[in-house]
Short mmCIF file of C-alpha atoms in Angstrom, two decimals:
data_model
loop_
_atom_site.label_atom_id
_atom_site.label_comp_id
_atom_site.label_asym_id
_atom_site.label_seq_id
_atom_site.Cartn_x
_atom_site.Cartn_y
_atom_site.Cartn_z
CA MET A 1 7.00 -7.09 -6.28
CA ALA A 2 3.55 -8.36 -4.69
CA PHE A 3 1.85 -10.10 -2.10
CA VAL A 4 -1.64 -11.71 -1.82
CA ALA A 5 -3.69 -13.42 0.57
CA LEU A 6 -5.70 -16.24 0.16
CA ALA A 7 -8.64 -17.18 2.45
CA HIS A 8 -10.87 -20.28 2.31
CA ASP A 9 -13.77 -19.54 1.99
CA ASN A 10 -16.85 -22.69 1.64
CA GLY A 11 -13.68 -25.02 0.37
CA GLU A 12 -12.45 -22.67 -1.92
CA LEU A 13 -9.27 -20.38 -1.93
CA ARG A 14 -9.99 -17.13 -2.30
CA GLU A 15 -8.18 -13.74 -2.85
CA VAL A 16 -9.02 -11.23 0.08
CA GLY A 17 -6.20 -9.14 -0.47
CA ILE A 18 -2.74 -7.96 -2.38
CA SER A 19 -0.41 -5.73 -2.06
CA ARG A 20 2.19 -4.48 -4.89
CA TYR A 21 4.98 -2.05 -5.70
CA ALA A 22 6.31 -1.21 -8.66
CA ALA A 23 9.95 0.37 -9.22
CA ASP A 24 10.13 3.70 -10.95
CA PRO A 25 12.85 4.79 -13.49
CA GLY A 26 16.07 4.72 -11.37
CA MET A 27 15.21 2.61 -8.86
CA GLU A 28 15.42 4.52 -5.88
CA ARG A 29 11.50 4.76 -5.25
CA CYS A 30 8.41 2.42 -5.73
CA GLU A 31 5.12 3.35 -5.71
CA CYS A 32 2.85 0.95 -4.27
CA ALA A 33 -0.93 0.00 -3.41
CA VAL A 34 -3.17 -2.54 -1.30
CA THR A 35 -6.73 -3.07 -1.78
CA VAL A 36 -8.56 -5.49 0.51
CA ALA A 37 -12.00 -7.28 -0.33
CA ASP A 38 -14.92 -5.69 1.26
CA ASP A 39 -15.64 -8.55 4.00
CA TRP A 40 -11.96 -8.12 5.13
CA ARG A 41 -11.48 -4.24 5.79
CA HIS A 42 -10.49 -3.32 9.47
CA ARG A 43 -9.25 -6.68 10.24
CA GLY A 44 -5.47 -5.62 9.86
CA LEU A 45 -4.65 -7.60 6.83
CA ALA A 46 -4.15 -3.80 4.85
CA VAL A 47 -1.54 -3.38 7.77
CA LEU A 48 0.25 -6.85 7.41
CA LEU A 49 0.64 -6.65 3.84
CA MET A 50 1.69 -3.75 3.78
CA ARG A 51 4.27 -4.27 6.55
CA HIS A 52 5.65 -7.45 4.63
CA LEU A 53 6.22 -4.55 1.16
CA ILE A 54 7.85 -2.44 3.14
CA GLU A 55 10.12 -4.54 4.68
CA VAL A 56 11.07 -6.06 1.11
CA ALA A 57 11.20 -2.53 -0.21
CA ARG A 58 13.65 -1.42 2.41
CA HIS A 59 15.99 -4.93 2.03
CA GLU A 60 15.94 -4.22 -1.87
CA GLY A 61 17.59 -1.20 -1.02
CA PHE A 62 14.58 1.85 -2.22
CA LYS A 63 14.87 4.90 -0.38
CA ALA A 64 11.02 5.52 -0.40
CA LEU A 65 7.63 3.86 -1.34
CA TYR A 66 4.58 6.29 -2.01
CA SER A 67 1.26 6.17 -3.28
CA ARG A 68 -1.24 7.97 -5.19
CA ASP A 69 -4.65 8.53 -3.79
CA LEU A 70 -8.02 9.99 -4.28
CA GLY A 71 -7.81 12.63 -0.84
CA GLU A 72 -11.28 11.49 0.08
CA ASN A 73 -10.15 7.70 0.99
CA ASP A 74 -10.12 7.20 4.52
CA ASP A 75 -9.19 4.31 5.23
CA MET A 76 -5.97 4.95 2.82
CA ARG A 77 -5.23 8.11 4.68
CA GLU A 78 -5.72 6.04 8.16
CA LEU A 79 -3.47 3.06 7.00
CA ALA A 80 -0.74 5.56 5.93
CA GLU A 81 -0.47 7.59 8.72
CA PHE A 82 -0.73 4.08 10.91
CA LEU A 83 2.79 3.47 9.39
CA GLY A 84 4.28 6.28 9.70
CA PHE A 85 3.39 7.92 5.60
CA SER A 86 3.75 11.47 5.01
CA ARG A 87 0.67 12.98 3.23
CA LYS A 88 0.43 16.16 0.80
CA GLN A 89 -1.72 17.37 -2.17
CA ASP A 90 -0.86 16.23 -5.51
CA ALA A 91 0.61 19.17 -7.23
CA ASP A 92 -0.27 17.96 -11.01
CA ASP A 93 -4.17 17.06 -9.69
CA PRO A 94 -5.57 18.73 -6.39
CA SER A 95 -8.14 15.56 -6.12
CA LEU A 96 -5.26 13.21 -5.34
CA VAL A 97 -3.02 13.02 -2.21
CA ILE A 98 0.63 11.06 -2.06
CA HIS A 99 1.51 9.16 0.42
CA THR A 100 5.89 9.06 1.26
CA LEU A 101 7.31 6.71 3.01
CA LEU A 102 10.83 7.29 3.28
CA LEU A 103 13.07 4.06 4.05
#
């Protein structure tokens, strides 16, 4: 599942953001990600895209959404905290953290 945000830029449509999830085997959890174009950051687009993704994941019956992110990714940390995700160190890779939202 994916949501794509498009914007008009000089008369052309341009992709400015995307959120997506992919189901784990067993269909109880799904890994999610969000990306926003640099010139669209800090304008609420990531929150909007993720809220749509969360709503669909709940509707589809998933129990949790999670993402693996670099520990130094402050933008993702702030977004995850704002949306209610918990955060823990990845036991397999100390440079990564896992953000999890129980649905």
